[in-house]
Amino acid sequence: MLLGMVSALPGMAANATKASLELSAEEARPGETVVAGVRLTMDAGWHTYWRYGGDSGKPTEIEWKLPAGWKAGQIQWPAPEKHTVEGLTTYVLQGEVVLLTSLTLPADAAAGEQEITARVSWLECEVNCVPGQSEVRARLRVGSQSKPSAAADELKKALARIPKPEPRLQARAWW
């Protein structure tokens, strides 16, 4: 609920949210971009926060540990749910969500198996809030072909849930 009310109660299970990492490819060529999905699965009644937490709350953060020269893009967030309690409005994610990030391999990426690691941290809340974190990993083979992974279709579905910008709704201001 309130960020200032972060506490662990006796008997409360830590990490009601589980994190995992999925990649859109099992093999990619140097210079290609691969979609990485950090899947957060929350116990019933629990939530984490969207990129803007609202009146209280802290968004999930992903710290990538990538092979030399690889680049990670910004997190692409699914639409949140509006959550109002005691006059405070927050924007939350519940159930199971996938936070997507584009990973770009350098043109001179070394061939062979590469490990991709991310340290994921979040604030998870039911009635009270507790910080959660996990280190997730996946392996990607750099080679001469592009080969989708078993998770590729699920990641495409997650991408379809990302809100798209609407150019007609953009505002401009000037003096």
Short mmCIF file of the C-alpha atoms (twelve columns), coordinates in Angstrom:
data_MODEL
# 
_entry.id   MODEL 
# 
loop_
_atom_site.group_PDB 
_atom_site.id 
_atom_site.type_symbol 
_atom_site.label_atom_id 
_atom_site.label_alt_id 
_atom_site.label_comp_id 
_atom_site.label_asym_id 
_atom_site.label_seq_id 
_atom_site.Cartn_x 
_atom_site.Cartn_y 
_atom_site.Cartn_z 
_atom_site.pdbx_PDB_model_num 
ATOM 1   C CA . MET A 1   0.000  0.000   0.000   1 
ATOM 2   C CA . LEU A 2   2.071  2.975   1.173   1 
ATOM 3   C CA . LEU A 3   5.726  2.979   0.285   1 
ATOM 4   C CA . GLY A 4   6.468  4.154   3.806   1 
ATOM 5   C CA . MET A 5   4.702  1.114   5.217   1 
ATOM 6   C CA . VAL A 6   7.252  -1.374  3.933   1 
ATOM 7   C CA . SER A 7   7.417  -4.096  6.523   1 
ATOM 8   C CA . ALA A 8   7.499  -7.817  6.895   1 
ATOM 9   C CA . LEU A 9   5.008  -9.322  9.289   1 
ATOM 10  C CA . PRO A 10  5.834  -12.426 11.308  1 
ATOM 11  C CA . GLY A 11  4.815  -15.493 9.357   1 
ATOM 12  C CA . MET A 12  4.497  -13.566 6.081   1 
ATOM 13  C CA . ALA A 13  6.124  -15.432 3.223   1 
ATOM 14  C CA . ALA A 14  8.788  -13.362 1.517   1 
ATOM 15  C CA . ASN A 15  8.657  -13.048 -2.241  1 
ATOM 16  C CA . ALA A 16  4.998  -13.634 -3.022  1 
ATOM 17  C CA . THR A 17  6.163  -12.693 -6.531  1 
ATOM 18  C CA . LYS A 18  8.309  -15.048 -8.586  1 
ATOM 19  C CA . ALA A 19  10.468 -13.861 -11.470 1 
ATOM 20  C CA . SER A 20  11.784 -15.702 -14.523 1 
ATOM 21  C CA . LEU A 21  13.519 -14.727 -17.764 1 
ATOM 22  C CA . GLU A 22  12.495 -15.816 -21.270 1 
ATOM 23  C CA . LEU A 23  14.066 -14.967 -24.622 1 
ATOM 24  C CA . SER A 24  12.394 -14.808 -28.038 1 
ATOM 25  C CA . ALA A 25  15.286 -16.719 -29.622 1 
ATOM 26  C CA . GLU A 26  17.439 -19.682 -28.737 1 
ATOM 27  C CA . GLU A 27  19.937 -18.679 -31.441 1 
ATOM 28  C CA . ALA A 28  20.625 -15.250 -32.962 1 
ATOM 29  C CA . ARG A 29  23.115 -13.756 -35.366 1 
ATOM 30  C CA . PRO A 30  25.510 -10.923 -34.473 1 
ATOM 31  C CA . GLY A 31  23.793 -7.537  -34.870 1 
ATOM 32  C CA . GLU A 32  20.274 -8.894  -34.316 1 
ATOM 33  C CA . THR A 33  17.816 -7.832  -31.630 1 
ATOM 34  C CA . VAL A 34  16.227 -10.386 -29.309 1 
ATOM 35  C CA . VAL A 35  13.236 -9.741  -27.047 1 
ATOM 36  C CA . ALA A 36  13.776 -10.566 -23.369 1 
ATOM 37  C CA . GLY A 37  10.750 -11.003 -21.127 1 
ATOM 38  C CA . VAL A 38  10.937 -10.822 -17.347 1 
ATOM 39  C CA . ARG A 39  7.858  -12.715 -16.188 1 
ATOM 40  C CA . LEU A 40  6.493  -11.751 -12.761 1 
ATOM 41  C CA . THR A 41  4.013  -14.216 -11.287 1 
ATOM 42  C CA . MET A 42  2.237  -12.965 -8.173  1 
ATOM 43  C CA . ASP A 43  0.308  -14.919 -5.585  1 
ATOM 44  C CA . ALA A 44  -3.433 -14.165 -5.496  1 
ATOM 45  C CA . GLY A 45  -4.166 -10.840 -3.813  1 
ATOM 46  C CA . TRP A 46  -0.657 -9.468  -4.360  1 
ATOM 47  C CA . HIS A 47  0.487  -6.769  -6.766  1 
ATOM 48  C CA . THR A 48  3.596  -4.935  -7.932  1 
ATOM 49  C CA . TYR A 49  3.751  -1.464  -9.428  1 
ATOM 50  C CA . TRP A 50  3.724  -0.080  -12.938 1 
ATOM 51  C CA . ARG A 51  6.398  2.300   -14.297 1 
ATOM 52  C CA . TYR A 52  4.580  5.123   -12.503 1 
ATOM 53  C CA . GLY A 53  3.489  3.901   -9.093  1 
ATOM 54  C CA . GLY A 54  1.076  6.767   -8.432  1 
ATOM 55  C CA . ASP A 55  0.671  8.296   -4.961  1 
ATOM 56  C CA . SER A 56  2.811  5.550   -3.470  1 
ATOM 57  C CA . GLY A 57  4.600  2.557   -4.853  1 
ATOM 58  C CA . LYS A 58  7.853  1.810   -6.598  1 
ATOM 59  C CA . PRO A 59  8.188  0.379   -10.099 1 
ATOM 60  C CA . THR A 60  10.002 -2.861  -10.824 1 
ATOM 61  C CA . GLU A 61  13.641 -2.324  -11.795 1 
ATOM 62  C CA . ILE A 62  15.755 -4.560  -14.029 1 
ATOM 63  C CA . GLU A 63  19.541 -4.357  -13.917 1 
ATOM 64  C CA . TRP A 64  20.989 -6.257  -16.871 1 
ATOM 65  C CA . LYS A 65  24.309 -8.120  -16.815 1 
ATOM 66  C CA . LEU A 66  25.055 -8.670  -20.489 1 
ATOM 67  C CA . PRO A 67  28.038 -9.886  -22.501 1 
ATOM 68  C CA . ALA A 68  30.419 -7.129  -23.624 1 
ATOM 69  C CA . GLY A 69  28.957 -4.831  -26.276 1 
ATOM 70  C CA . TRP A 70  25.335 -5.955  -25.877 1 
ATOM 71  C CA . LYS A 71  22.712 -3.220  -25.333 1 
ATOM 72  C CA . ALA A 72  19.437 -3.363  -23.406 1 
ATOM 73  C CA . GLY A 73  16.532 -1.082  -24.318 1 
ATOM 74  C CA . GLN A 74  13.932 0.412   -22.000 1 
ATOM 75  C CA . ILE A 75  11.296 -1.703  -20.249 1 
ATOM 76  C CA . GLN A 76  8.064  -1.979  -22.243 1 
ATOM 77  C CA . TRP A 77  5.200  -2.093  -19.745 1 
ATOM 78  C CA . PRO A 78  1.727  -3.621  -20.132 1 
ATOM 79  C CA . ALA A 79  -1.202 -1.402  -19.158 1 
ATOM 80  C CA . PRO A 80  -1.719 -1.226  -15.379 1 
ATOM 81  C CA . GLU A 81  -4.829 -1.375  -13.248 1 
ATOM 82  C CA . LYS A 82  -5.842 1.693   -11.243 1 
ATOM 83  C CA . HIS A 83  -5.932 0.866   -7.525  1 
ATOM 84  C CA . THR A 84  -7.379 3.351   -4.987  1 
ATOM 85  C CA . VAL A 85  -7.233 2.737   -1.236  1 
ATOM 86  C CA . GLU A 86  -7.892 5.354   1.452   1 
ATOM 87  C CA . GLY A 87  -7.718 8.179   -1.077  1 
ATOM 88  C CA . LEU A 88  -4.367 7.104   -2.539  1 
ATOM 89  C CA . THR A 89  -4.289 6.046   -6.182  1 
ATOM 90  C CA . THR A 90  -1.628 3.695   -7.471  1 
ATOM 91  C CA . TYR A 91  -1.078 1.859   -10.749 1 
ATOM 92  C CA . VAL A 92  -0.523 -1.833  -10.245 1 
ATOM 93  C CA . LEU A 93  0.185  -5.089  -12.033 1 
ATOM 94  C CA . GLN A 94  -1.449 -8.276  -10.736 1 
ATOM 95  C CA . GLY A 95  -1.475 -11.983 -11.537 1 
ATOM 96  C CA . GLU A 96  1.125  -12.651 -14.206 1 
ATOM 97  C CA . VAL A 97  2.812  -9.933  -16.274 1 
ATOM 98  C CA . VAL A 98  5.738  -9.834  -18.667 1 
ATOM 99  C CA . LEU A 99  8.039  -6.820  -18.787 1 
ATOM 100 C CA . LEU A 100 9.710  -6.738  -22.202 1 
ATOM 101 C CA . THR A 101 13.127 -5.377  -23.138 1 
ATOM 102 C CA . SER A 102 14.960 -5.455  -26.464 1 
ATOM 103 C CA . LEU A 103 18.507 -6.824  -26.309 1 
ATOM 104 C CA . THR A 104 20.752 -5.920  -29.240 1 
ATOM 105 C CA . LEU A 105 23.801 -8.022  -29.984 1 
ATOM 106 C CA . PRO A 106 26.862 -6.206  -31.320 1 
ATOM 107 C CA . ALA A 107 27.861 -6.819  -34.947 1 
ATOM 108 C CA . ASP A 108 31.008 -8.546  -33.672 1 
ATOM 109 C CA . ALA A 109 29.310 -10.684 -30.996 1 
ATOM 110 C CA . ALA A 110 31.357 -13.753 -30.136 1 
ATOM 111 C CA . ALA A 111 29.895 -17.030 -31.398 1 
ATOM 112 C CA . GLY A 112 28.773 -19.631 -28.883 1 
ATOM 113 C CA . GLU A 113 26.601 -19.813 -25.764 1 
ATOM 114 C CA . GLN A 114 26.157 -16.514 -23.939 1 
ATOM 115 C CA . GLU A 115 24.571 -16.046 -20.526 1 
ATOM 116 C CA . ILE A 116 22.139 -13.203 -19.959 1 
ATOM 117 C CA . THR A 117 21.477 -12.277 -16.357 1 
ATOM 118 C CA . ALA A 118 19.155 -9.704  -14.820 1 
ATOM 119 C CA . ARG A 119 18.765 -8.590  -11.236 1 
ATOM 120 C CA . VAL A 120 15.066 -7.806  -10.808 1 
ATOM 121 C CA . SER A 121 13.773 -5.864  -7.800  1 
ATOM 122 C CA . TRP A 122 10.210 -4.874  -6.985  1 
ATOM 123 C CA . LEU A 123 7.856  -3.848  -4.235  1 
ATOM 124 C CA . GLU A 124 5.112  -6.422  -3.696  1 
ATOM 125 C CA . CYS A 125 1.992  -5.611  -1.735  1 
ATOM 126 C CA . GLU A 126 -1.053 -7.328  -0.364  1 
ATOM 127 C CA . VAL A 127 -2.075 -5.305  2.727   1 
ATOM 128 C CA . ASN A 128 1.491  -4.409  3.702   1 
ATOM 129 C CA . CYS A 129 4.384  -4.135  1.273   1 
ATOM 130 C CA . VAL A 130 7.696  -5.960  1.187   1 
ATOM 131 C CA . PRO A 131 10.612 -5.571  -1.188  1 
ATOM 132 C CA . GLY A 132 11.345 -8.531  -3.420  1 
ATOM 133 C CA . GLN A 133 14.222 -9.401  -5.669  1 
ATOM 134 C CA . SER A 134 15.534 -12.206 -7.806  1 
ATOM 135 C CA . GLU A 135 18.394 -12.882 -10.168 1 
ATOM 136 C CA . VAL A 136 17.141 -14.510 -13.365 1 
ATOM 137 C CA . ARG A 137 19.162 -16.076 -16.191 1 
ATOM 138 C CA . ALA A 138 18.819 -17.365 -19.706 1 
ATOM 139 C CA . ARG A 139 21.229 -18.612 -22.352 1 
ATOM 140 C CA . LEU A 140 21.389 -17.545 -25.977 1 
ATOM 141 C CA . ARG A 141 23.503 -19.134 -28.661 1 
ATOM 142 C CA . VAL A 142 25.160 -16.659 -31.028 1 
ATOM 143 C CA . GLY A 143 25.542 -18.319 -34.403 1 
ATOM 144 C CA . SER A 144 24.889 -18.153 -38.122 1 
ATOM 145 C CA . GLN A 145 21.081 -18.391 -37.976 1 
ATOM 146 C CA . SER A 146 18.056 -16.977 -36.193 1 
ATOM 147 C CA . LYS A 147 16.057 -19.625 -34.379 1 
ATOM 148 C CA . PRO A 148 12.998 -18.740 -32.275 1 
ATOM 149 C CA . SER A 149 12.688 -20.147 -28.779 1 
ATOM 150 C CA . ALA A 150 9.784  -22.085 -27.302 1 
ATOM 151 C CA . ALA A 151 8.769  -18.809 -25.564 1 
ATOM 152 C CA . ALA A 152 8.672  -16.727 -28.786 1 
ATOM 153 C CA . ASP A 153 4.890  -16.965 -29.278 1 
ATOM 154 C CA . GLU A 154 4.171  -16.078 -25.639 1 
ATOM 155 C CA . LEU A 155 6.467  -13.058 -25.909 1 
ATOM 156 C CA . LYS A 156 4.631  -11.954 -29.089 1 
ATOM 157 C CA . LYS A 157 1.367  -12.111 -27.122 1 
ATOM 158 C CA . ALA A 158 2.951  -10.040 -24.341 1 
ATOM 159 C CA . LEU A 159 4.116  -7.494  -26.932 1 
ATOM 160 C CA . ALA A 160 0.538  -7.209  -28.223 1 
ATOM 161 C CA . ARG A 161 -0.535 -6.136  -24.693 1 
ATOM 162 C CA . ILE A 162 1.862  -3.168  -24.670 1 
ATOM 163 C CA . PRO A 163 -0.076 0.088   -25.230 1 
ATOM 164 C CA . LYS A 164 0.804  1.709   -28.560 1 
ATOM 165 C CA . PRO A 165 1.335  5.468   -28.898 1 
ATOM 166 C CA . GLU A 166 -1.495 7.309   -30.596 1 
ATOM 167 C CA . PRO A 167 -0.025 10.139  -32.707 1 
ATOM 168 C CA . ARG A 168 -3.377 11.987  -32.831 1 
ATOM 169 C CA . LEU A 169 -3.287 12.346  -29.025 1 
ATOM 170 C CA . GLN A 170 0.126  13.952  -28.759 1 
ATOM 171 C CA . ALA A 171 0.218  17.431  -27.283 1 
ATOM 172 C CA . ARG A 172 2.498  20.281  -28.292 1 
ATOM 173 C CA . ALA A 173 3.191  23.470  -26.405 1 
ATOM 174 C CA . TRP A 174 5.153  26.580  -27.237 1 
ATOM 175 C CA . TRP A 175 5.726  30.077  -25.886 1 
# 
